[in-house]
PDB file of C-alpha atoms in Angstrom:
ATOM      1  CA  UNK M  56      80.677 109.824 178.151  1.00 49.00           C
ATOM      2  CA  UNK M  57      76.963 109.704 179.015  1.00 61.00           C
ATOM      3  CA  UNK M  58      77.381 106.090 180.108  1.00 65.00           C
ATOM      4  CA  UNK M  59      80.389 106.749 182.330  1.00 68.00           C
ATOM      5  CA  UNK M  60      78.501 107.804 185.470  1.00 69.00           C
ATOM      6  CA  UNK M  61      75.899 104.986 185.313  1.00 73.00           C
ATOM      7  CA  UNK M  62      78.717 102.508 184.640  1.00 71.00           C
ATOM      8  CA  UNK M  63      80.601 103.852 187.668  1.00 71.00           C
ATOM      9  CA  UNK M  64      77.489 103.442 189.839  1.00 74.00           C
ATOM     10  CA  UNK M  65      76.955  99.959 188.424  1.00 76.00           C
ATOM     11  CA  UNK M  66      80.461  98.935 189.516  1.00 76.00           C
ATOM     12  CA  UNK M  67      80.004 100.634 192.890  1.00 75.00           C
ATOM     13  CA  UNK M  68      76.656  98.885 193.446  1.00 76.00           C
ATOM     14  CA  UNK M  69      78.166  95.524 192.535  1.00 79.00           C
ATOM     15  CA  UNK M  70      80.976  96.025 195.057  1.00 76.00           C
ATOM     16  CA  UNK M  71      78.424  97.129 197.670  1.00 75.00           C
ATOM     17  CA  UNK M  72      76.270  94.065 196.991  1.00 75.00           C
ATOM     18  CA  UNK M  73      79.260  91.728 197.167  1.00 77.00           C
ATOM     19  CA  UNK M  74      80.226  93.180 200.551  1.00 75.00           C
ATOM     20  CA  UNK M  75      76.734  92.624 201.969  1.00 76.00           C
ATOM     21  CA  UNK M  76      77.243  88.881 201.725  1.00 71.00           C
ATOM     22  CA  UNK M  77      80.050  89.220 204.279  1.00 71.00           C
ATOM     23  CA  UNK M  78      77.511  90.422 206.868  1.00 69.00           C
ATOM     24  CA  UNK M  79      76.597  87.676 209.285  1.00 67.00           C
ATOM     25  CA  UNK M  80      73.281  87.787 211.080  1.00 63.00           C
ATOM     26  CA  UNK M  81      71.862  85.900 214.006  1.00 62.00           C
ATOM     27  CA  UNK M  82      68.398  85.525 212.558  1.00 59.00           C
ATOM     28  CA  UNK M  83      67.480  82.770 210.140  1.00 60.00           C
ATOM     29  CA  UNK M  84      64.837  84.751 208.258  1.00 58.00           C
ATOM     30  CA  UNK M  85      66.231  86.865 205.416  1.00 55.00           C
ATOM     31  CA  UNK M  86      64.037  89.959 205.958  1.00 58.00           C
ATOM     32  CA  UNK M  87      64.866  90.074 209.668  1.00 59.00           C
ATOM     33  CA  UNK M  88      68.618  89.950 209.192  1.00 65.00           C
ATOM     34  CA  UNK M  89      71.102  92.770 208.704  1.00 70.00           C
ATOM     35  CA  UNK M  90      71.648  91.854 205.020  1.00 69.00           C
ATOM     36  CA  UNK M  91      68.070  92.534 203.942  1.00 73.00           C
ATOM     37  CA  UNK M  92      68.251  96.308 203.615  1.00 74.00           C
ATOM     38  CA  UNK M  93      71.594  96.471 201.743  1.00 77.00           C
ATOM     39  CA  UNK M  94      70.459  93.775 199.301  1.00 77.00           C
ATOM     40  CA  UNK M  95      67.127  95.520 198.745  1.00 78.00           C
ATOM     41  CA  UNK M  96      68.965  98.818 198.192  1.00 80.00           C
ATOM     42  CA  UNK M  97      71.266  97.128 195.665  1.00 82.00           C
ATOM     43  CA  UNK M  98      68.354  95.633 193.741  1.00 84.00           C
ATOM     44  CA  UNK M  99      66.651  99.034 193.691  1.00 84.00           C
ATOM     45  CA  UNK M 100      69.872 100.679 192.498  1.00 82.00           C
ATOM     46  CA  UNK M 101      70.219  98.133 189.684  1.00 82.00           C
ATOM     47  CA  UNK M 102      66.626  98.829 188.613  1.00 83.00           C
ATOM     48  CA  UNK M 103      67.172 102.596 188.650  1.00 82.00           C
ATOM     49  CA  UNK M 104      70.428 102.274 186.719  1.00 80.00           C
ATOM     50  CA  UNK M 105      68.618 100.176 184.123  1.00 82.00           C
ATOM     51  CA  UNK M 106      66.007 102.918 183.750  1.00 80.00           C
ATOM     52  CA  UNK M 107      68.727 105.557 183.366  1.00 79.00           C
ATOM     53  CA  UNK M 108      70.586 103.518 180.763  1.00 77.00           C
ATOM     54  CA  UNK M 109      67.418 102.813 178.763  1.00 79.00           C
ATOM     55  CA  UNK M 110      66.525 106.517 178.794  1.00 78.00           C
ATOM     56  CA  UNK M 111      69.999 107.460 177.622  1.00 75.00           C
ATOM     57  CA  UNK M 112      69.837 104.993 174.756  1.00 74.00           C
ATOM     58  CA  UNK M 113      66.425 106.324 173.686  1.00 76.00           C
ATOM     59  CA  UNK M 114      67.437 109.993 173.970  1.00 72.00           C
ATOM     60  CA  UNK M 115      68.584 111.739 170.869  1.00 55.00           C
ATOM     61  CA  UNK M 116      72.195 112.760 171.144  1.00 57.00           C
ATOM     62  CA  UNK M 117      72.497 116.415 172.001  1.00 57.00           C
ATOM     63  CA  UNK M 118      75.668 118.059 173.229  1.00 57.00           C
ATOM     64  CA  UNK M 119      76.064 117.947 176.989  1.00 55.00           C
ATOM     65  CA  UNK M 120      75.735 121.129 178.967  1.00 57.00           C
ATOM     66  CA  UNK M 121      78.826 121.950 181.031  1.00 54.00           C
ATOM     67  CA  UNK M 122      76.942 121.898 184.359  1.00 54.00           C
ATOM     68  CA  UNK M 123      75.147 118.559 183.885  1.00 63.00           C
ATOM     69  CA  UNK M 124      77.835 116.575 185.667  1.00 70.00           C
ATOM     70  CA  UNK M 125      78.078 118.978 188.623  1.00 77.00           C
ATOM     71  CA  UNK M 126      75.201 117.555 190.683  1.00 77.00           C
ATOM     72  CA  UNK M 127      76.405 113.910 190.585  1.00 79.00           C
ATOM     73  CA  UNK M 128      79.915 115.065 191.432  1.00 81.00           C
ATOM     74  CA  UNK M 129      78.606 117.041 194.414  1.00 83.00           C
ATOM     75  CA  UNK M 130      76.675 113.973 195.609  1.00 83.00           C
ATOM     76  CA  UNK M 131      79.837 111.879 195.369  1.00 82.00           C
ATOM     77  CA  UNK M 132      81.798 114.549 197.259  1.00 85.00           C
ATOM     78  CA  UNK M 133      79.119 114.751 199.976  1.00 86.00           C
ATOM     79  CA  UNK M 134      79.060 110.960 200.280  1.00 83.00           C
ATOM     80  CA  UNK M 135      82.852 110.847 200.620  1.00 84.00           C
ATOM     81  CA  UNK M 136      82.728 113.515 203.324  1.00 87.00           C
ATOM     82  CA  UNK M 137      79.973 111.578 205.101  1.00 86.00           C
ATOM     83  CA  UNK M 138      82.047 108.390 205.095  1.00 85.00           C
ATOM     84  CA  UNK M 139      85.086 110.301 206.355  1.00 85.00           C
ATOM     85  CA  UNK M 140      83.157 112.134 209.123  1.00 87.00           C
ATOM     86  CA  UNK M 141      80.849 109.283 210.173  1.00 84.00           C
ATOM     87  CA  UNK M 142      83.104 107.864 212.897  1.00 84.00           C
ATOM     88  CA  UNK M 143      84.525 111.097 214.368  1.00 87.00           C
ATOM     89  CA  UNK M 144      81.247 113.057 214.403  1.00 89.00           C
ATOM     90  CA  UNK M 145      78.976 110.136 215.202  1.00 87.00           C
ATOM     91  CA  UNK M 146      75.849 109.037 213.397  1.00 87.00           C
ATOM     92  CA  UNK M 147      73.550 111.900 214.400  1.00 89.00           C
ATOM     93  CA  UNK M 148      75.629 114.925 213.464  1.00 91.00           C
ATOM     94  CA  UNK M 149      77.263 113.407 210.376  1.00 90.00           C
ATOM     95  CA  UNK M 150      73.931 112.178 209.008  1.00 89.00           C
ATOM     96  CA  UNK M 151      72.166 115.511 209.575  1.00 93.00           C
ATOM     97  CA  UNK M 152      75.029 117.239 207.750  1.00 93.00           C
ATOM     98  CA  UNK M 153      74.932 114.690 204.904  1.00 90.00           C
ATOM     99  CA  UNK M 154      71.165 114.895 204.470  1.00 89.00           C
ATOM    100  CA  UNK M 155      71.364 118.687 204.582  1.00 93.00           C
ATOM    101  CA  UNK M 156      74.059 118.668 201.904  1.00 91.00           C
ATOM    102  CA  UNK M 157      71.887 116.457 199.697  1.00 86.00           C
ATOM    103  CA  UNK M 158      68.921 118.757 200.247  1.00 88.00           C
ATOM    104  CA  UNK M 159      71.029 121.748 199.171  1.00 90.00           C
ATOM    105  CA  UNK M 160      72.389 119.908 196.117  1.00 84.00           C
ATOM    106  CA  UNK M 161      68.869 118.967 194.988  1.00 81.00           C
ATOM    107  CA  UNK M 162      67.405 122.308 196.113  1.00 83.00           C
ATOM    108  CA  UNK M 163      64.858 120.687 198.442  1.00 84.00           C
ATOM    109  CA  UNK M 164      63.129 123.174 200.752  1.00 85.00           C
ATOM    110  CA  UNK M 165      66.107 125.530 200.750  1.00 85.00           C
ATOM    111  CA  UNK M 166      63.806 128.570 200.783  1.00 90.00           C
ATOM    112  CA  UNK M 167      62.068 127.293 203.935  1.00 91.00           C
ATOM    113  CA  UNK M 168      64.699 126.907 206.696  1.00 91.00           C
ATOM    114  CA  UNK M 169      62.317 125.485 209.304  1.00 93.00           C
ATOM    115  CA  UNK M 170      60.962 122.825 206.947  1.00 91.00           C
ATOM    116  CA  UNK M 171      64.491 122.119 205.700  1.00 91.00           C
ATOM    117  CA  UNK M 172      65.749 121.456 209.243  1.00 93.00           C
ATOM    118  CA  UNK M 173      62.660 119.452 210.182  1.00 94.00           C
ATOM    119  CA  UNK M 174      62.952 117.172 207.145  1.00 91.00           C
ATOM    120  CA  UNK M 175      66.685 116.663 207.737  1.00 91.00           C
ATOM    121  CA  UNK M 176      65.961 115.625 211.334  1.00 93.00           C
ATOM    122  CA  UNK M 177      63.100 113.331 210.251  1.00 92.00           C
ATOM    123  CA  UNK M 178      65.306 111.538 207.698  1.00 88.00           C
ATOM    124  CA  UNK M 179      68.107 111.155 210.246  1.00 89.00           C
ATOM    125  CA  UNK M 180      65.722 109.840 212.907  1.00 90.00           C
ATOM    126  CA  UNK M 181      64.056 107.437 210.469  1.00 88.00           C
ATOM    127  CA  UNK M 182      67.343 105.802 209.525  1.00 84.00           C
ATOM    128  CA  UNK M 183      68.435 105.750 213.162  1.00 87.00           C
ATOM    129  CA  UNK M 184      65.272 103.860 214.084  1.00 85.00           C
ATOM    130  CA  UNK M 185      65.753 101.512 211.152  1.00 80.00           C
ATOM    131  CA  UNK M 186      69.376 100.637 211.865  1.00 80.00           C
ATOM    132  CA  UNK M 187      69.843 101.109 215.622  1.00 81.00           C
ATOM    133  CA  UNK M 188      66.436 100.083 216.904  1.00 82.00           C
ATOM    134  CA  UNK M 189      65.091  97.582 214.377  1.00 77.00           C
ATOM    135  CA  UNK M 190      68.333  95.990 213.130  1.00 73.00           C
ATOM    136  CA  UNK M 191      70.319  96.550 216.346  1.00 76.00           C
ATOM    137  CA  UNK M 192      73.333  98.086 214.591  1.00 77.00           C
ATOM    138  CA  UNK M 193      75.660  99.961 216.929  1.00 81.00           C
ATOM    139  CA  UNK M 194      76.171 103.387 215.416  1.00 79.00           C
ATOM    140  CA  UNK M 195      79.045 105.713 216.351  1.00 78.00           C
ATOM    141  CA  UNK M 196      78.206 108.506 218.758  1.00 80.00           C
ATOM    142  CA  UNK M 197      79.594 112.015 219.277  1.00 75.00           C
ATOM    143  CA  UNK M 198      80.968 112.261 222.826  1.00 70.00           C
ATOM    144  CA  UNK M 199      79.128 109.032 223.669  1.00 62.00           C
ATOM    145  CA  UNK M 200      75.761 110.791 223.543  1.00 63.00           C
ATOM    146  CA  UNK M 201      74.487 111.750 220.096  1.00 58.00           C
TER     147      UNK M 201
END
């Protein structure tokens, strides 16, 4: 069972990587095209999954705690909600909500509301700049504004 979640993410990453090759760019250079970031993210995900699998093989087998699977399940649920809400709520609001949910799941700055909100806005703005400004991807907007 300890290999089930990494195996699931391995399949998901492979599907994600396969879909990136359907993206057509106007630029000839690989690192300037819209496929660069998804391919780099896939390679990074494969590397991280390899690390996880090696650690699990090296770990001595102890019985799983009942709550160990909760965090990955919450991340999957938050990601599904993000995908579902991305178009209707627009990039800005849906991404702030998604990043905030991840921060809560991983207990990042939850005791400091101002820092929590600031970091969520910084992450959202960073990815907006990356996709909308640098790569020129048209992102959905809430009421044509946000």
